[in-house]
Amino acid sequence: MPLPSTSAKPTLAAIARGTGVSTATVSKVVNGRADVADETRAKVLAALEQAGYRSPSQRRAPSGPDVVEVAFDAIDSAYPSALLNGILDHAASAGVEVVVSTTGRQSGTELGLGRKAQRVINEGRAGVIVVTSAYDESGLAAFLHRHIPVVVIDSYNPPPADVVSIGAANWAGGKAATEHLLDLGHRRIAYLGGPEAIECNQARLHGHLSALASHGIEADAGLVRHGRFRAEHGIEGLTALLSLDRPPTAVFAGNDAIAVGVLREARRRGIRVPEDLSLVGFDGTALARDSVPALTSVAQPLQEMGRAALRAVLRQSRGEQPDTHRVELATQLVVRESTALRK
């Protein structure tokens, strides 16, 4: 039986007739219920998309403020908190409400992207901001195919060309961090970064390597270690670096959390920072400011990145074309107490 024409206003009953399932089953799919077979769900979602179905709540004229959903893999560090503060700051001035959700990727309870996108439509969201997620081009397609405005911040993978992405000058920041340590006389400089395949981590590492090369220093593969953007990687990484025949005199950590792990392990071993080991972080979060000693760190403009993401998604929701699909904001090296001249 043919699917309902996109020129008519599709109903759940029409979708049900076109797919050969019950209206109740279509309703379950629309509401994201779990008790529907995967094959049936896929068939119904395809029919909903083809018919351009919009829930009654979405078809009504909006009576309240726009609502934007912000999806995090997790909110477990200073980085997402700072981004969220920027989003909320602009939302308050723009009269927009913000709903926070998690992707479920870290807990293994990830909602299927087709179901998540349909829920966004059903609940009348103006758009979605996805933060530091591993969603790739095929993953984001679930939103794009439904014409849902979406903006990504520091995505793990390069986003599709037609998706607006917000980030910072990671390469320049990595170069500035290592240039600072080189200027202090360090030549054995380690890089403890995040996951090897992540785009922002690669850019920071390449900036680091460029600074070394500009000083005629050949990169030592033993001084580069990748792991999660967590303090545990700083602890494990420093342990491994200290086992080398020639340990580094300085460490550039791929984010502030890793740097805090380095500080903890250094303190446990009686290694003084910065007298025995200089240390630079990345992100410029409250972790860097409040650490003892306070961390030298490459500061990302996290709150401005959040504000820029919300501005971009609201423009799309109004049907405006973005000026650019890639917004990259400048980083700044903030020198504090964790770096010193090499003795």
CSV table of C-alpha atoms in Angstrom, one decimal:
chain,number,residue,atom,x,y,z
A,1,MET,CA,0.0,0.0,0.0
A,2,PRO,CA,1.5,3.4,-0.9
A,3,LEU,CA,2.6,5.8,1.8
A,4,PRO,CA,0.5,8.9,2.5
A,5,SER,CA,1.2,11.8,0.1
A,6,THR,CA,3.5,14.5,1.5
A,7,SER,CA,1.1,17.1,0.2
A,8,ALA,CA,-1.6,16.0,2.6
A,9,LYS,CA,-1.4,16.4,6.4
A,10,PRO,CA,-0.3,12.9,7.5
A,11,THR,CA,-1.9,11.3,10.5
A,12,LEU,CA,-0.8,8.4,12.6
A,13,ALA,CA,-3.6,6.3,11.1
A,14,ALA,CA,-2.5,7.1,7.6
A,15,ILE,CA,1.1,6.2,8.5
A,16,ALA,CA,-0.2,2.9,10.0
A,17,ARG,CA,-2.2,2.1,6.8
A,18,GLY,CA,0.8,2.8,4.6
A,19,THR,CA,3.2,0.6,6.6
A,20,GLY,CA,0.8,-2.2,7.5
A,21,VAL,CA,1.0,-1.8,11.3
A,22,SER,CA,-1.4,-0.6,13.9
A,23,THR,CA,-1.9,3.0,14.8
A,24,ALA,CA,-0.8,2.1,18.4
A,25,THR,CA,2.5,0.8,17.0
A,26,VAL,CA,3.1,4.1,15.1
A,27,SER,CA,2.3,6.0,18.2
A,28,LYS,CA,4.9,4.0,20.2
A,29,VAL,CA,7.5,4.8,17.6
A,30,VAL,CA,6.6,8.5,17.6
A,31,ASN,CA,6.9,8.6,21.4
A,32,GLY,CA,10.2,6.7,21.4
A,33,ARG,CA,8.9,3.6,23.2
A,34,ALA,CA,11.2,0.6,23.4
A,35,ASP,CA,8.7,-2.2,22.9
A,36,VAL,CA,8.7,-2.1,19.1
A,37,ALA,CA,10.8,-4.5,16.9
A,38,ASP,CA,13.8,-2.8,15.2
A,39,GLU,CA,12.6,-3.7,11.7
A,40,THR,CA,9.1,-2.3,12.4
A,41,ARG,CA,10.6,0.8,13.9
A,42,ALA,CA,12.8,1.4,10.9
A,43,LYS,CA,9.9,1.0,8.5
A,44,VAL,CA,7.7,3.4,10.5
A,45,LEU,CA,10.5,6.0,10.9
A,46,ALA,CA,11.1,6.0,7.2
A,47,ALA,CA,7.4,6.5,6.5
A,48,LEU,CA,7.2,9.4,9.0
A,49,GLU,CA,10.2,11.0,7.4
A,50,GLN,CA,8.8,10.5,3.9
A,51,ALA,CA,5.4,11.9,4.9
A,52,GLY,CA,6.9,14.9,6.7
A,53,TYR,CA,5.0,14.0,9.8
A,54,ARG,CA,5.0,16.6,12.6
A,55,SER,CA,3.3,16.0,16.0
A,56,PRO,CA,0.3,18.0,17.0
A,57,SER,CA,2.4,19.9,19.5
A,58,GLN,CA,4.7,21.0,16.7
A,59,ARG,CA,1.9,21.9,14.3
A,60,ARG,CA,0.4,24.3,16.8
A,61,ALA,CA,1.6,27.9,16.6
A,62,PRO,CA,4.3,28.3,19.2
A,63,SER,CA,3.0,30.1,22.3
A,64,GLY,CA,6.2,30.0,24.4
A,65,PRO,CA,9.9,30.6,23.9
A,66,ASP,CA,12.2,28.6,21.6
A,67,VAL,CA,13.6,25.5,23.3
A,68,VAL,CA,17.1,24.2,22.3
A,69,GLU,CA,18.4,20.8,23.4
A,70,VAL,CA,22.1,20.5,24.4
A,71,ALA,CA,23.3,16.9,24.2
A,72,PHE,CA,26.5,15.9,26.1
A,73,ASP,CA,28.2,12.5,26.2
A,74,ALA,CA,28.6,13.3,29.9
A,75,ILE,CA,28.8,16.3,32.2
A,76,ASP,CA,31.6,15.1,34.3
A,77,SER,CA,34.3,17.8,34.1
A,78,ALA,CA,34.9,21.5,34.1
A,79,TYR,CA,35.0,21.6,30.3
A,80,PRO,CA,31.3,20.9,29.6
A,81,SER,CA,30.2,23.0,32.5
A,82,ALA,CA,32.0,26.0,31.1
A,83,LEU,CA,30.4,25.5,27.7
A,84,LEU,CA,27.0,25.1,29.2
A,85,ASN,CA,27.5,28.4,31.2
A,86,GLY,CA,28.1,30.2,27.9
A,87,ILE,CA,25.0,28.6,26.3
A,88,LEU,CA,22.8,29.5,29.2
A,89,ASP,CA,24.2,33.1,29.3
A,90,HIS,CA,23.1,33.7,25.7
A,91,ALA,CA,19.9,31.8,26.2
A,92,ALA,CA,18.9,34.2,29.0
A,93,SER,CA,19.5,37.3,26.9
A,94,ALA,CA,17.7,35.7,23.8
A,95,GLY,CA,14.7,34.5,25.7
A,96,VAL,CA,15.4,30.9,24.9
A,97,GLU,CA,15.0,27.9,27.1
A,98,VAL,CA,17.6,25.2,27.2
A,99,VAL,CA,17.1,21.5,27.9
A,100,VAL,CA,20.1,19.4,28.7
A,101,SER,CA,20.4,15.7,27.8
A,102,THR,CA,23.1,13.0,27.5
A,103,THR,CA,23.7,11.0,24.4
A,104,GLY,CA,24.1,7.8,26.4
A,105,ARG,CA,27.2,6.8,24.5
A,106,GLN,CA,29.4,6.5,27.7
A,107,SER,CA,26.8,4.4,29.6
A,108,GLY,CA,25.9,2.1,26.7
A,109,THR,CA,22.3,3.3,26.8
A,110,GLU,CA,22.4,5.4,23.7
A,111,LEU,CA,19.0,6.1,22.2
A,112,GLY,CA,18.9,5.3,18.5
A,113,LEU,CA,19.6,8.4,16.5
A,114,GLY,CA,16.5,8.0,14.4
A,115,ARG,CA,14.4,7.8,17.6
A,116,LYS,CA,16.2,10.7,19.2
A,117,ALA,CA,15.7,12.9,16.1
A,118,GLN,CA,12.0,12.0,16.0
A,119,ARG,CA,11.7,12.9,19.7
A,120,VAL,CA,13.3,16.3,19.0
A,121,ILE,CA,10.6,16.9,16.3
A,122,ASN,CA,7.8,15.7,18.5
A,123,GLU,CA,8.8,17.9,21.4
A,124,GLY,CA,9.1,21.0,19.2
A,125,ARG,CA,12.7,21.8,19.8
A,126,ALA,CA,14.2,24.7,17.8
A,127,GLY,CA,17.4,22.7,17.3
A,128,VAL,CA,20.1,20.6,18.9
A,129,ILE,CA,23.7,21.4,20.1
A,130,VAL,CA,25.9,18.3,20.3
A,131,VAL,CA,29.0,18.7,22.5
A,132,THR,CA,32.2,16.6,22.1
A,133,SER,CA,30.5,13.6,20.8
A,134,ALA,CA,31.7,10.8,18.5
A,135,TYR,CA,28.7,11.2,16.2
A,136,ASP,CA,30.1,10.9,12.7
A,137,GLU,CA,28.6,12.0,9.4
A,138,SER,CA,26.2,9.0,9.2
A,139,GLY,CA,25.2,9.6,12.8
A,140,LEU,CA,24.4,13.3,12.3
A,141,ALA,CA,22.4,12.4,9.2
A,142,ALA,CA,19.5,11.4,11.4
A,143,PHE,CA,19.1,15.0,12.3
A,144,LEU,CA,19.9,16.4,8.8
A,145,HIS,CA,17.4,14.2,7.0
A,146,ARG,CA,14.7,15.6,9.3
A,147,HIS,CA,15.8,19.2,8.7
A,148,ILE,CA,16.6,19.6,12.4
A,149,PRO,CA,19.0,22.5,13.0
A,150,VAL,CA,22.1,21.0,14.6
A,151,VAL,CA,25.5,22.5,15.7
A,152,VAL,CA,28.4,20.5,17.0
A,153,ILE,CA,31.1,21.7,19.4
A,154,ASP,CA,34.5,20.1,19.4
A,155,SER,CA,33.2,16.9,17.7
A,156,TYR,CA,35.5,13.9,17.8
A,157,ASN,CA,35.2,13.4,14.0
A,158,PRO,CA,35.1,16.0,11.2
A,159,PRO,CA,31.4,16.8,10.8
A,160,PRO,CA,29.6,16.9,7.4
A,161,ALA,CA,30.3,20.0,5.3
A,162,ASP,CA,26.7,21.2,5.8
A,163,VAL,CA,26.9,21.0,9.6
A,164,VAL,CA,28.0,24.1,11.6
A,165,SER,CA,30.8,23.3,14.0
A,166,ILE,CA,32.3,25.4,16.7
A,167,GLY,CA,35.8,24.9,18.0
A,168,ALA,CA,39.0,26.6,19.1
A,169,ALA,CA,42.4,27.1,17.4
A,170,ASN,CA,43.8,23.8,18.7
A,171,TRP,CA,46.9,23.7,16.5
A,172,ALA,CA,47.9,27.3,17.4
A,173,GLY,CA,47.3,26.5,21.1
A,174,GLY,CA,49.4,23.4,21.0
A,175,LYS,CA,52.2,25.3,19.3
A,176,ALA,CA,52.0,28.1,21.9
A,177,ALA,CA,52.2,25.7,24.8
A,178,THR,CA,55.4,24.0,23.5
A,179,GLU,CA,56.9,27.3,22.4
A,180,HIS,CA,56.5,28.5,26.0
A,181,LEU,CA,58.4,25.5,27.3
A,182,LEU,CA,61.1,25.8,24.7
A,183,ASP,CA,61.6,29.4,25.6
A,184,LEU,CA,62.1,28.3,29.2
A,185,GLY,CA,65.0,26.1,28.0
A,186,HIS,CA,63.2,22.7,27.9
A,187,ARG,CA,64.1,20.3,25.1
A,188,ARG,CA,62.8,17.0,26.4
A,189,ILE,CA,59.0,17.8,26.3
A,190,ALA,CA,56.4,15.1,26.4
A,191,TYR,CA,52.9,15.3,25.1
A,192,LEU,CA,50.1,13.4,27.1
A,193,GLY,CA,47.1,13.7,24.8
A,194,GLY,CA,43.6,12.5,24.4
A,195,PRO,CA,42.4,9.7,22.2
A,196,GLU,CA,44.7,9.4,19.2
A,197,ALA,CA,42.0,9.6,16.5
A,198,ILE,CA,40.1,12.6,17.8
A,199,GLU,CA,40.5,15.7,15.6
A,200,CYS,CA,41.2,18.3,18.4
A,201,ASN,CA,43.8,16.0,19.9
A,202,GLN,CA,45.5,15.6,16.6
A,203,ALA,CA,45.6,19.3,16.0
A,204,ARG,CA,47.2,20.0,19.5
A,205,LEU,CA,49.8,17.3,18.9
A,206,HIS,CA,50.6,18.7,15.4
A,207,GLY,CA,51.0,22.2,16.9
A,208,HIS,CA,53.4,20.7,19.5
A,209,LEU,CA,55.4,18.9,16.9
A,210,SER,CA,55.6,22.0,14.7
A,211,ALA,CA,57.1,24.0,17.6
A,212,LEU,CA,59.7,21.3,18.2
A,213,ALA,CA,60.6,21.2,14.5
A,214,SER,CA,60.9,25.0,14.3
A,215,HIS,CA,63.7,24.7,17.0
A,216,GLY,CA,65.4,21.9,15.1
A,217,ILE,CA,64.3,19.2,17.7
A,218,GLU,CA,63.5,15.8,16.3
A,219,ALA,CA,60.3,14.3,17.7
A,220,ASP,CA,60.8,11.4,20.1
A,221,ALA,CA,57.9,8.9,19.7
A,222,GLY,CA,58.5,7.7,23.3
A,223,LEU,CA,57.5,11.1,24.6
A,224,VAL,CA,54.0,11.0,23.0
A,225,ARG,CA,51.3,9.1,24.7
A,226,HIS,CA,47.5,9.0,24.0
A,227,GLY,CA,44.7,8.1,26.3
A,228,ARG,CA,41.4,9.5,27.6
A,229,PHE,CA,41.0,13.2,28.6
A,230,ARG,CA,41.0,12.1,32.2
A,231,ALA,CA,43.2,12.6,35.3
A,232,GLU,CA,44.0,8.8,35.3
A,233,HIS,CA,45.8,9.2,31.9
A,234,GLY,CA,48.0,11.9,33.5
A,235,ILE,CA,48.9,9.6,36.4
A,236,GLU,CA,49.6,6.6,34.1
A,237,GLY,CA,51.3,8.7,31.5
A,238,LEU,CA,53.8,10.3,33.9
A,239,THR,CA,54.5,6.9,35.4
A,240,ALA,CA,55.5,5.6,32.0
A,241,LEU,CA,57.5,8.7,31.1
A,242,LEU,CA,59.5,8.5,34.3
A,243,SER,CA,60.5,4.9,33.4
A,244,LEU,CA,62.4,6.2,30.3
A,245,ASP,CA,66.2,6.3,30.2
A,246,ARG,CA,65.8,10.0,29.6
A,247,PRO,CA,62.6,11.3,31.2
A,248,PRO,CA,61.2,14.6,30.1
A,249,THR,CA,61.8,17.8,31.9
A,250,ALA,CA,58.4,19.2,30.9
A,251,VAL,CA,55.0,17.9,30.0
A,252,PHE,CA,52.3,19.4,27.7
A,253,ALA,CA,49.0,17.8,28.7
A,254,GLY,CA,46.2,17.7,26.2
A,255,ASN,CA,43.7,19.0,28.7
A,256,ASP,CA,43.6,20.3,32.2
A,257,ALA,CA,42.3,17.1,33.7
A,258,ILE,CA,45.3,15.2,32.3
A,259,ALA,CA,47.5,17.9,33.8
A,260,VAL,CA,45.9,17.5,37.2
A,261,GLY,CA,46.7,13.8,37.0
A,262,VAL,CA,50.3,14.6,36.3
A,263,LEU,CA,50.3,16.9,39.3
A,264,ARG,CA,48.9,14.2,41.6
A,265,GLU,CA,51.5,11.6,40.5
A,266,ALA,CA,54.3,14.1,40.7
A,267,ARG,CA,53.3,15.0,44.2
A,268,ARG,CA,53.1,11.3,45.2
A,269,ARG,CA,56.6,10.7,44.0
A,270,GLY,CA,58.1,13.8,45.6
A,271,ILE,CA,58.7,15.5,42.2
A,272,ARG,CA,58.3,19.3,42.5
A,273,VAL,CA,56.3,21.3,39.9
A,274,PRO,CA,57.8,23.5,38.5
A,275,GLU,CA,61.2,23.1,40.1
A,276,ASP,CA,61.7,19.5,38.8
A,277,LEU,CA,59.1,19.3,36.1
A,278,SER,CA,57.3,22.0,34.2
A,279,LEU,CA,53.7,21.4,33.2
A,280,VAL,CA,51.2,23.0,30.8
A,281,GLY,CA,47.5,22.1,30.4
A,282,PHE,CA,44.9,22.9,27.9
A,283,ASP,CA,41.3,24.3,28.2
A,284,GLY,CA,41.9,27.0,30.8
A,285,THR,CA,39.2,25.7,33.1
A,286,ALA,CA,38.7,26.3,36.8
A,287,LEU,CA,40.8,23.2,37.3
A,288,ALA,CA,43.9,25.1,36.0
A,289,ARG,CA,43.2,28.2,38.1
A,290,ASP,CA,42.5,26.3,41.4
A,291,SER,CA,45.2,23.7,41.2
A,292,VAL,CA,48.2,23.9,43.5
A,293,PRO,CA,50.4,25.1,41.9
A,294,ALA,CA,48.1,26.9,39.6
A,295,LEU,CA,48.5,25.5,36.1
A,296,THR,CA,49.9,27.3,33.1
A,297,SER,CA,47.2,26.4,30.5
A,298,VAL,CA,46.1,27.2,26.9
A,299,ALA,CA,42.7,28.8,27.5
A,300,GLN,CA,39.9,28.0,25.1
A,301,PRO,CA,37.1,30.6,25.0
A,302,LEU,CA,34.7,28.0,26.3
A,303,GLN,CA,31.8,30.3,27.2
A,304,GLU,CA,32.0,32.2,24.0
A,305,MET,CA,32.1,28.9,22.1
A,306,GLY,CA,28.8,28.0,23.9
A,307,ARG,CA,27.3,31.4,23.0
A,308,ALA,CA,28.4,31.0,19.4
A,309,ALA,CA,26.8,27.6,19.1
A,310,LEU,CA,23.4,28.8,20.4
A,311,ARG,CA,23.5,31.8,18.1
A,312,ALA,CA,24.2,29.5,15.2
A,313,VAL,CA,21.4,27.0,16.0
A,314,LEU,CA,18.9,29.8,16.5
A,315,ARG,CA,19.8,31.3,13.1
A,316,GLN,CA,19.2,28.0,11.4
A,317,SER,CA,15.8,27.6,13.2
A,318,ARG,CA,14.8,30.9,11.7
A,319,GLY,CA,15.7,29.7,8.2
A,320,GLU,CA,18.8,31.8,7.9
A,321,GLN,CA,21.9,30.5,6.2
A,322,PRO,CA,25.1,30.4,8.3
A,323,ASP,CA,27.9,32.8,7.3
A,324,THR,CA,30.3,29.9,7.7
A,325,HIS,CA,30.1,26.3,8.6
A,326,ARG,CA,33.2,26.3,10.7
A,327,VAL,CA,33.7,28.8,13.6
A,328,GLU,CA,37.2,28.6,15.2
A,329,LEU,CA,37.9,30.9,18.1
A,330,ALA,CA,41.3,32.0,19.3
A,331,THR,CA,43.1,30.3,22.2
A,332,GLN,CA,45.4,32.1,24.7
A,333,LEU,CA,48.3,30.8,26.7
A,334,VAL,CA,47.8,31.8,30.4
A,335,VAL,CA,51.1,31.5,32.3
A,336,ARG,CA,50.7,30.7,36.0
A,337,GLU,CA,52.9,28.8,38.5
A,338,SER,CA,53.5,25.3,36.9
A,339,THR,CA,56.2,26.3,34.5
A,340,ALA,CA,59.7,27.6,35.2
A,341,LEU,CA,63.2,28.0,33.6
A,342,ARG,CA,65.0,24.7,33.2
A,343,LYS,CA,67.8,24.4,35.8
